Tab-separated table of C-alpha atoms in Angstrom:
chain	number	residue	atom	x	y	z
A	190	LEU	CA	7.292	-37.866	23.649
A	191	ALA	CA	3.664	-37.097	22.886
A	192	ALA	CA	2.819	-37.569	26.542
A	193	ALA	CA	5.633	-35.234	27.496
A	194	ARG	CA	4.357	-32.565	25.095
A	195	GLY	CA	0.867	-33.005	26.504
A	196	ARG	CA	2.091	-31.962	29.962
A	197	GLY	CA	2.739	-28.391	28.853
A	198	CYS	CA	6.403	-28.742	27.873
A	199	GLY	CA	6.115	-26.329	24.968
A	200	GLY	CA	6.696	-29.050	22.422
A	201	ARG	CA	9.878	-30.295	24.112
A	202	ALA	CA	10.321	-32.947	26.841
A	203	PRO	CA	12.132	-31.783	30.004
A	204	ALA	CA	15.700	-33.006	30.520
A	205	ALA	CA	14.609	-35.548	33.147
A	206	VAL	CA	11.961	-37.024	30.861
A	207	ALA	CA	14.370	-37.134	27.932
A	208	LEU	CA	17.002	-38.861	30.066
A	209	ARG	CA	14.489	-41.428	31.284
A	210	LEU	CA	13.380	-42.133	27.722
A	211	ALA	CA	17.009	-42.572	26.693
A	212	LEU	CA	17.602	-45.021	29.548
A	213	LEU	CA	14.485	-46.980	28.656
A	214	LEU	CA	15.524	-47.113	25.019
A	215	GLY	CA	19.035	-48.226	25.972
A	216	ALA	CA	17.666	-50.888	28.298
A	217	ALA	CA	15.351	-52.134	25.572
A	218	LEU	CA	18.197	-52.356	23.069
A	219	GLY	CA	20.436	-54.009	25.665
A	220	SER	CA	17.850	-56.612	26.598
A	221	ALA	CA	17.334	-57.370	22.905
A	222	ARG	CA	20.949	-58.420	22.437
A	223	ALA	CA	21.645	-59.839	25.921
A	224	THR	CA	21.063	-63.449	26.897
A	225	VAL	CA	19.898	-63.738	30.493
A	226	TYR	CA	20.568	-67.221	31.831
A	227	PHE	CA	19.402	-66.547	35.376
A	228	GLN	CA	17.729	-63.629	37.129
A	229	GLU	CA	16.247	-63.586	40.622
A	230	GLN	CA	14.819	-60.587	42.493
A	231	PHE	CA	12.348	-62.346	44.857
A	232	LEU	CA	9.460	-60.096	43.786
A	233	ASP	CA	6.748	-62.766	44.045
A	234	GLY	CA	6.739	-63.389	47.790
A	235	GLY	CA	6.940	-66.967	49.011
A	236	SER	CA	7.111	-68.469	45.498
A	237	TRP	CA	10.911	-68.316	45.684
A	238	GLN	CA	10.821	-71.581	47.652
A	239	LYS	CA	9.701	-73.394	44.484
A	240	ARG	CA	12.823	-72.198	42.651
A	241	TRP	CA	15.410	-72.645	45.424
A	242	MET	CA	16.290	-75.965	47.041
A	243	ASN	CA	17.703	-76.325	50.547
A	244	SER	CA	20.489	-78.840	50.971
A	245	GLU	CA	19.911	-81.837	53.230
A	246	HIS	CA	23.595	-82.662	53.575
A	247	LYS	CA	23.476	-81.878	57.305
A	248	ALA	CA	20.495	-81.891	59.639
A	249	ASP	CA	21.392	-78.625	61.362
A	250	LEU	CA	21.976	-76.340	58.373
A	251	GLY	CA	20.878	-72.730	58.861
A	252	LYS	CA	17.556	-71.505	57.492
A	253	PHE	CA	17.043	-68.648	55.033
A	254	LYS	CA	14.106	-66.256	55.238
A	255	LEU	CA	12.763	-63.674	52.781
A	256	THR	CA	13.057	-60.108	54.102
A	257	ALA	CA	14.227	-56.616	53.227
A	258	GLY	CA	15.908	-56.339	56.618
A	259	LYS	CA	15.720	-53.657	59.284
A	260	PHE	CA	16.360	-50.812	56.856
A	261	TYR	CA	15.873	-50.706	53.099
A	262	GLY	CA	15.216	-48.515	50.086
A	263	ASP	CA	12.055	-50.338	49.024
A	264	PRO	CA	10.173	-52.923	51.155
A	265	VAL	CA	9.443	-55.172	48.153
A	266	ARG	CA	12.344	-54.637	45.740
A	267	ASP	CA	14.919	-55.025	48.509
A	268	GLN	CA	13.598	-58.367	49.734
A	269	GLY	CA	16.186	-61.141	49.529
A	270	LEU	CA	17.394	-64.341	51.161
A	271	GLN	CA	18.660	-63.611	54.664
A	272	THR	CA	20.635	-65.922	56.949
A	273	SER	CA	18.656	-66.213	60.181
A	274	GLU	CA	20.648	-68.359	62.649
A	275	ASN	CA	24.028	-67.661	64.234
A	276	SER	CA	26.983	-70.036	63.988
A	277	LYS	CA	25.527	-72.141	61.173
A	278	PHE	CA	26.459	-73.550	57.790
A	279	TYR	CA	24.062	-72.613	54.981
A	280	ALA	CA	23.511	-74.424	51.684
A	281	ILE	CA	20.851	-73.531	49.128
A	282	SER	CA	20.783	-73.497	45.311
A	283	SER	CA	18.665	-72.734	42.255
A	284	ARG	CA	18.728	-74.495	38.879
A	285	PHE	CA	18.362	-72.964	35.425
A	286	LYS	CA	18.665	-74.122	31.798
A	287	PRO	CA	22.216	-75.426	31.113
A	288	PHE	CA	24.479	-73.349	28.898
A	289	SER	CA	28.121	-73.000	27.876
A	290	ASN	CA	30.032	-69.724	27.920
A	291	LYS	CA	32.434	-70.878	25.208
A	292	GLY	CA	33.034	-67.953	22.869
A	293	LYS	CA	30.875	-65.704	25.085
A	294	THR	CA	31.296	-63.324	27.964
A	295	LEU	CA	30.146	-64.642	31.332
A	296	VAL	CA	28.802	-62.129	33.866
A	297	ILE	CA	27.920	-63.170	37.427
A	298	GLN	CA	26.309	-60.447	39.522
A	299	TYR	CA	24.337	-60.097	42.763
A	300	THR	CA	23.941	-57.855	45.820
A	301	VAL	CA	25.088	-58.533	49.382
A	302	LYS	CA	23.986	-56.675	52.491
A	303	HIS	CA	25.760	-57.407	55.790
A	304	GLU	CA	23.317	-55.379	57.878
A	305	GLN	CA	24.463	-57.215	61.028
A	306	LYS	CA	27.961	-55.699	60.609
A	307	ILE	CA	29.316	-59.224	60.108
A	308	ASP	CA	32.446	-60.228	62.041
A	309	CYS	CA	33.029	-63.645	60.482
A	310	GLY	CA	31.223	-65.292	57.593
A	311	GLY	CA	30.961	-65.753	53.852
A	312	GLY	CA	28.932	-63.712	51.391
A	313	TYR	CA	29.997	-65.415	48.155
A	314	VAL	CA	28.152	-67.455	45.532
A	315	LYS	CA	29.164	-70.603	43.669
A	316	ILE	CA	28.372	-71.669	40.113
A	317	PHE	CA	27.920	-75.382	39.407
A	318	SER	CA	27.405	-77.754	36.507
A	319	SER	CA	24.071	-79.445	35.832
A	320	ASN	CA	25.133	-82.713	37.482
A	321	LEU	CA	25.232	-81.239	40.993
A	322	ASP	CA	23.098	-83.103	43.545
A	323	GLN	CA	21.354	-80.078	45.039
A	324	LYS	CA	20.020	-81.965	48.060
A	325	ASN	CA	23.588	-82.907	48.942
A	326	LEU	CA	25.175	-79.488	48.380
A	327	SER	CA	28.100	-78.892	50.760
A	328	GLY	CA	31.571	-77.425	50.962
A	329	ASP	CA	32.879	-80.555	49.237
A	330	SER	CA	30.688	-80.091	46.153
A	331	HIS	CA	32.629	-79.544	42.936
A	332	TYR	CA	32.062	-76.017	41.565
A	333	TYR	CA	33.098	-74.011	38.508
A	334	VAL	CA	33.306	-70.504	39.964
A	335	MET	CA	33.362	-69.092	43.477
A	336	PHE	CA	32.925	-65.334	43.709
A	337	GLY	CA	32.110	-62.757	46.353
A	338	PRO	CA	33.056	-61.274	49.723
A	339	ASP	CA	34.439	-63.160	52.695
A	340	ILE	CA	34.998	-61.600	56.124
A	341	CYS	CA	36.649	-63.029	59.230
A	342	GLY	CA	37.965	-60.690	61.907
A	343	SER	CA	40.279	-57.825	61.106
A	344	GLU	CA	42.544	-59.890	58.861
A	345	THR	CA	40.177	-61.286	56.206
A	346	LYS	CA	38.054	-58.760	54.313
A	347	LYS	CA	38.458	-59.907	50.730
A	348	VAL	CA	36.609	-60.737	47.537
A	349	HIS	CA	37.108	-64.319	46.370
A	350	VAL	CA	37.657	-65.074	42.699
A	351	ILE	CA	38.288	-68.818	42.400
A	352	LEU	CA	38.005	-70.618	39.060
A	353	ASN	CA	38.123	-74.346	38.520
A	354	TYR	CA	40.569	-75.675	35.938
A	355	LYS	CA	41.119	-79.394	35.380
A	356	ASN	CA	39.239	-80.248	38.593
A	357	LYS	CA	41.393	-77.971	40.734
A	358	PRO	CA	40.376	-74.593	42.225
A	359	HIS	CA	42.676	-71.687	41.406
A	360	PRO	CA	42.317	-68.496	43.487
A	361	ILE	CA	43.226	-65.087	42.135
A	362	LYS	CA	46.617	-63.809	43.286
A	363	LYS	CA	45.535	-60.175	43.544
A	364	PRO	CA	44.090	-58.942	46.867
A	365	ILE	CA	40.618	-57.417	46.443
A	366	ARG	CA	39.026	-55.756	49.487
A	367	CYS	CA	35.275	-56.073	50.035
A	368	LYS	CA	32.796	-53.618	51.565
A	369	VAL	CA	32.115	-53.836	55.314
A	370	ASP	CA	29.828	-50.873	56.098
A	371	GLY	CA	26.534	-52.727	56.579
A	372	TYR	CA	24.816	-51.413	53.418
A	373	THR	CA	23.811	-53.276	50.243
A	374	HIS	CA	26.601	-53.559	47.659
A	375	LEU	CA	26.666	-54.828	44.087
A	376	TYR	CA	29.319	-57.440	43.175
A	377	THR	CA	30.081	-58.264	39.542
A	378	LEU	CA	32.503	-60.753	37.964
A	379	ILE	CA	33.129	-60.584	34.218
A	380	ILE	CA	35.003	-63.375	32.374
A	381	ARG	CA	35.631	-62.733	28.677
A	382	PRO	CA	36.511	-65.077	25.771
A	383	ASP	CA	39.863	-63.300	25.340
A	384	GLN	CA	40.699	-64.711	28.808
A	385	THR	CA	40.593	-61.348	30.542
A	386	TYR	CA	38.493	-60.701	33.621
A	387	GLU	CA	37.116	-57.777	35.591
A	388	VAL	CA	35.746	-57.428	39.115
A	389	LYS	CA	33.380	-54.579	39.900
A	390	ILE	CA	31.897	-53.398	43.175
A	391	ASP	CA	28.955	-51.015	42.935
A	392	ASN	CA	29.461	-50.883	39.149
A	393	LYS	CA	33.024	-49.599	39.543
A	394	MET	CA	36.032	-51.651	38.455
A	395	VAL	CA	38.245	-52.710	41.385
A	396	ALA	CA	40.413	-55.364	39.675
A	397	SER	CA	41.145	-56.606	36.169
A	398	GLY	CA	43.732	-58.562	34.262
A	399	ASN	CA	44.499	-61.726	32.359
A	400	LEU	CA	43.341	-65.058	33.744
A	401	GLU	CA	46.577	-66.799	32.824
A	402	ASP	CA	48.699	-64.127	34.521
A	403	ASP	CA	46.651	-63.649	37.707
A	404	LEU	CA	45.654	-67.259	38.422
A	405	ASP	CA	48.068	-70.194	38.369
A	406	PHE	CA	46.283	-72.239	35.713
A	407	LEU	CA	49.350	-73.027	33.595
A	408	PRO	CA	53.102	-73.392	34.130
A	409	PRO	CA	55.073	-70.159	33.540
A	410	ARG	CA	55.912	-69.291	29.944
A	411	LYS	CA	59.569	-68.636	30.809
A	412	ILE	CA	61.923	-70.358	33.249
A	413	ASN	CA	65.513	-69.800	34.346
A	414	ASP	CA	68.027	-71.447	32.011
A	415	PRO	CA	69.243	-74.485	34.012
A	416	THR	CA	72.496	-74.642	31.992
A	417	VAL	CA	73.657	-71.200	33.104
A	418	ARG	CA	75.203	-70.551	36.505
A	419	LYS	CA	75.892	-67.284	38.246
A	420	PRO	CA	79.533	-66.196	37.722
A	421	THR	CA	81.716	-66.959	40.726
A	422	ASP	CA	82.938	-63.362	40.878
A	423	TRP	CA	79.434	-61.897	40.907
A	424	ASP	CA	78.975	-60.169	44.268
A	425	ASP	CA	75.284	-59.624	45.119
A	426	ARG	CA	75.789	-58.785	48.803
A	427	ILE	CA	74.336	-55.333	49.506
A	428	GLN	CA	76.282	-54.950	52.778
A	429	ILE	CA	79.364	-56.635	54.226
A	430	ASP	CA	81.242	-56.760	57.533
A	431	ASP	CA	83.463	-53.760	58.168
A	432	PRO	CA	87.028	-55.175	58.013
A	433	ASN	CA	88.267	-52.275	60.176
A	434	ASP	CA	85.846	-52.994	63.011
A	435	ILE	CA	87.629	-54.833	65.835
A	436	LYS	CA	86.021	-56.594	68.756
A	437	PRO	CA	86.681	-54.813	72.113
A	438	GLU	CA	88.972	-56.676	74.520
A	439	ASP	CA	86.403	-56.614	77.326
A	440	TRP	CA	83.619	-58.025	75.161
A	441	ASP	CA	83.930	-61.729	75.987
A	442	GLU	CA	81.869	-61.955	79.148
A	443	PRO	CA	79.995	-65.217	79.834
A	444	GLU	CA	76.202	-65.137	79.630
A	445	TYR	CA	75.803	-66.763	83.084
A	446	ILE	CA	78.012	-66.512	86.205
A	447	MET	CA	78.036	-68.224	89.586
A	448	ASP	CA	76.112	-66.504	92.364
A	449	THR	CA	78.751	-66.550	95.118
A	450	SER	CA	76.435	-64.702	97.499
A	451	ALA	CA	74.118	-67.697	97.725
A	452	LYS	CA	74.540	-69.924	100.759
A	453	LYS	CA	73.964	-73.606	101.102
A	454	PRO	CA	70.530	-74.301	102.655
A	455	GLU	CA	70.725	-75.427	106.277
A	456	GLY	CA	68.742	-78.595	105.674
A	457	TRP	CA	70.733	-79.619	102.584
A	458	ASP	CA	71.831	-83.261	102.755
A	459	ASP	CA	74.587	-84.081	100.240
A	460	ALA	CA	73.884	-87.783	100.575
A	461	THR	CA	70.238	-87.306	99.654
A	462	ASN	CA	70.265	-84.230	97.424
A	463	GLY	CA	73.729	-84.530	95.922
A	464	GLU	CA	76.619	-82.124	96.180
A	465	TRP	CA	75.434	-78.512	96.520
A	466	HIS	CA	76.682	-75.926	93.984
A	467	HIS	CA	76.284	-72.182	93.773
A	468	PRO	CA	73.395	-71.335	91.411
A	469	MET	CA	74.059	-69.653	88.057
A	470	VAL	CA	72.609	-66.203	87.374
A	471	LYS	CA	72.455	-63.880	84.377
A	472	ASN	CA	75.687	-61.940	83.950
A	473	PRO	CA	74.891	-58.183	83.889
A	474	LEU	CA	78.092	-57.593	81.867
A	475	TYR	CA	77.119	-60.022	79.127
A	476	ARG	CA	76.768	-58.175	75.783
A	477	GLY	CA	75.842	-61.028	73.469
A	478	GLU	CA	77.690	-62.382	70.476
A	479	TRP	CA	79.929	-59.763	68.928
A	480	LYS	CA	79.379	-58.958	65.271
A	481	PRO	CA	81.256	-56.391	63.220
A	482	ARG	CA	79.208	-53.448	61.987
A	483	GLN	CA	77.848	-53.527	58.448
A	484	ILE	CA	78.946	-51.221	55.631
A	485	ASP	CA	77.865	-50.831	52.002
A	486	ASN	CA	79.572	-53.370	49.784
A	487	PRO	CA	81.835	-51.472	47.350
A	488	ASN	CA	81.792	-54.467	44.984
A	489	TYR	CA	77.996	-54.860	44.915
A	490	ARG	CA	76.784	-55.570	41.364
A	491	GLY	CA	73.065	-55.976	42.023
A	492	VAL	CA	70.845	-59.017	41.577
A	493	TRP	CA	72.219	-61.358	38.948
A	494	PRO	CA	69.825	-61.535	35.979
A	495	HIS	CA	69.410	-65.240	35.404
A	496	PRO	CA	68.924	-65.799	31.640
A	497	GLN	CA	65.528	-67.277	30.819
A	498	ILE	CA	64.341	-69.693	28.168
A	499	ASP	CA	60.960	-70.905	26.947
A	500	ASN	CA	59.466	-73.389	29.380
A	501	PRO	CA	59.275	-76.766	27.608
A	502	ASN	CA	56.398	-77.741	29.942
A	503	TYR	CA	54.292	-74.729	29.003
A	504	SER	CA	51.460	-75.246	26.574
A	505	PRO	CA	48.936	-72.465	25.899
A	506	ASP	CA	45.275	-73.146	26.569
A	507	PHE	CA	42.790	-70.677	25.124
A	508	SER	CA	39.782	-72.304	26.768
A	509	ILE	CA	40.585	-71.864	30.454
A	510	TYR	CA	37.767	-69.312	30.713
A	511	SER	CA	34.988	-71.607	29.451
A	512	TYR	CA	32.709	-74.134	31.146
A	513	GLU	CA	30.095	-76.564	29.855
A	514	ASN	CA	26.623	-77.189	31.285
A	515	ILE	CA	26.566	-74.222	33.663
A	516	SER	CA	23.227	-74.768	35.348
A	517	ILE	CA	23.149	-74.002	39.088
A	518	ILE	CA	23.899	-71.042	41.362
A	519	GLY	CA	24.251	-71.681	45.068
A	520	LEU	CA	25.055	-70.229	48.468
A	521	ASP	CA	27.347	-72.514	50.450
A	522	ILE	CA	28.612	-70.451	53.392
A	523	TRP	CA	29.380	-70.348	57.120
A	524	GLN	CA	28.316	-67.432	59.327
A	525	VAL	CA	29.041	-66.726	62.975
A	526	ARG	CA	26.609	-63.804	63.151
A	527	ALA	CA	23.615	-64.162	60.842
A	528	GLY	CA	21.783	-61.387	59.016
A	529	THR	CA	23.298	-61.196	55.504
A	530	ILE	CA	20.793	-60.574	52.677
A	531	PHE	CA	21.407	-61.857	49.108
A	532	ASP	CA	19.416	-60.355	46.247
A	533	ASN	CA	19.349	-59.272	42.576
A	534	PHE	CA	21.070	-62.380	41.186
A	535	LEU	CA	21.983	-62.177	37.503
A	536	ILE	CA	23.901	-64.408	35.099
A	537	THR	CA	24.157	-63.061	31.556
A	538	ASP	CA	26.488	-62.720	28.590
A	539	ASP	CA	26.215	-58.927	28.330
A	540	GLU	CA	28.276	-56.508	30.446
A	541	VAL	CA	26.147	-53.481	29.530
A	542	TYR	CA	22.909	-55.233	30.437
A	543	ALA	CA	24.406	-56.259	33.804
A	544	GLU	CA	25.489	-52.702	34.537
A	545	ASP	CA	22.050	-51.346	33.632
A	546	PHE	CA	20.377	-54.037	35.736
A	547	GLY	CA	22.570	-53.055	38.674
A	548	ASP	CA	21.683	-49.386	38.252
A	549	GLU	CA	17.961	-50.159	38.039
A	550	THR	CA	17.975	-52.367	41.174
A	551	TRP	CA	20.725	-51.560	43.662
A	552	GLY	CA	21.308	-48.136	42.112
A	553	GLU	CA	17.750	-46.924	42.724
A	554	THR	CA	17.372	-48.160	46.306
A	555	LYS	CA	20.848	-47.551	47.764
A	556	GLY	CA	20.120	-43.897	48.550
A	557	PRO	CA	16.770	-44.428	50.319
A	558	GLU	CA	18.283	-47.406	52.174
A	559	LYS	CA	21.034	-45.237	53.644
A	560	GLU	CA	18.574	-42.459	54.485
A	561	MET	CA	16.340	-44.919	56.351
A	562	ASN	CA	19.289	-46.307	58.295
A	563	ILE	CA	20.457	-42.815	59.291
A	564	LYS	CA	16.907	-41.858	60.333
A	565	GLN	CA	16.600	-45.028	62.431
A	566	ALA	CA	19.941	-44.277	64.102
A	567	GLU	CA	18.829	-40.726	64.893
A	568	GLU	CA	15.510	-41.980	66.300
A	569	GLU	CA	17.347	-44.549	68.420
A	570	GLN	CA	19.666	-41.856	69.763
A	571	GLU	CA	16.634	-39.700	70.576
A	572	ARG	CA	14.974	-42.599	72.428
A	573	GLU	CA	18.174	-43.224	74.367
A	574	ARG	CA	18.410	-39.521	75.216
A	575	VAL	CA	14.795	-39.416	76.459
A	576	THR	CA	15.305	-42.611	78.465
A	577	GLU	CA	18.469	-41.208	79.993
A	578	GLU	CA	16.735	-37.927	80.871
A	579	LYS	CA	13.860	-39.810	82.525
A	580	TYR	CA	16.338	-41.902	84.490
A	581	PHE	CA	18.230	-38.906	85.846
A	582	GLU	CA	14.971	-37.027	86.479
A	583	GLN	CA	13.694	-39.937	88.557
A	584	ARG	CA	16.981	-40.073	90.452
A	585	PHE	CA	16.782	-36.324	91.130
A	586	ARG	CA	13.187	-36.585	92.371
A	587	LYS	CA	14.009	-39.478	94.682
A	588	LYS	CA	17.017	-37.582	96.012
A	589	LEU	CA	14.839	-34.477	96.578
A	590	GLU	CA	12.169	-36.547	98.311
A	591	ARG	CA	14.793	-38.136	100.573
A	592	LYS	CA	16.146	-34.671	101.404
A	593	LYS	CA	12.672	-33.340	102.235
A	594	GLN	CA	11.937	-36.413	104.319
A	595	SER	CA	15.264	-35.993	106.107
A	596	GLN	CA	14.466	-32.352	106.862
A	597	LYS	CA	10.991	-33.313	108.077
A	598	ASP	CA	12.418	-36.040	110.302
A	599	GLY	CA	14.979	-33.584	111.657
A	600	ALA	CA	12.290	-31.013	112.504
A	601	MET	CA	10.231	-33.699	114.237
A	602	ARG	CA	13.236	-34.804	116.300
A	603	ASN	CA	13.865	-31.207	117.397
A	604	THR	CA	10.224	-30.844	118.518
A	605	ILE	CA	10.400	-34.078	120.520
A	606	GLU	CA	13.660	-33.042	122.131
A	607	LYS	CA	12.202	-29.683	123.162
A	608	GLU	CA	9.111	-31.365	124.611
A	609	GLU	CA	11.279	-33.791	126.552
A	610	LEU	CA	13.470	-30.943	127.823
């Protein structure tokens, strides 16, 4: 505040300075109460290789490189791990101090940039326990959480939320669409002790609910009463056959008829080929199987409401959200076209801190990143325009030169002809 007053603010800080001070104060308070289990921004150059371990499960796994990509908001802050080889599996992980999220909120957050306009490949992360063999990381490795975008063709453009429960993966039943525009996007998964969850993209909620309701961890609370049967007089047919509709007399035409216009081939030998018969052809008068038209059922009573009872096999579990010895984050993906950049990894117990972290990383560079990409596209279009103009100019000059040469040759021929004459 003193510094702000010293810049000629008349004793008051400008709105921008005041807002910045408020954000800094909020961030300071947030960081004081938040526990950050893992945070990775790749700000120290090649030192990231000491913290991340490549899997040796297969000899031909794809290699990651550190880069901000072809376009970015900041050349240093936007550096991340980028897939560099097409049609490869990738497996890399980083270890941190083990912790349990029992009784705490678990927030998993990171940024993904498919600058190659990916057509098929994963962009998700996996969270593992401390006993993972990092050098043998593969698609078969047991994980706690799998979260993030997955794209394959026009059909699959979704965000995975898969949680492990009793050694079995359970995917979310809600469809969540991911971003596919080629820019950096922030993905956040929040799992709370009250067994609710939230998925955010670019710090905006796109899905939420209860873990028990939206993932098939437990048997249903209620089931249909097996001792009750639907009444025999309950009619749940919406439509019925019209009893007044009568089949036309000329309807019953066979589907195939004999082609009497066909003649027996001249070289046909009954002894060798068997007795010759007229071939069968499609009957043009065939109208298919007759069915009476449908009318609304006057006795329709709707869907029978089967009485339900408490499921004797259901037993509540208030710990389905929690995991012990969370200690490793990894990328275990397949990509047809490489170029995806992963950055700004964060695992914490504080939703507010995660949101602020997202705003201070992705939030501050997303605008300049888009501006740079648009500028590059405009420059590329200008280069293509200049190249195209040069091409057509060269064609025009060559055509003009050929025309002049043709006229010159014609004049020379006329002179020769006159001399000969």
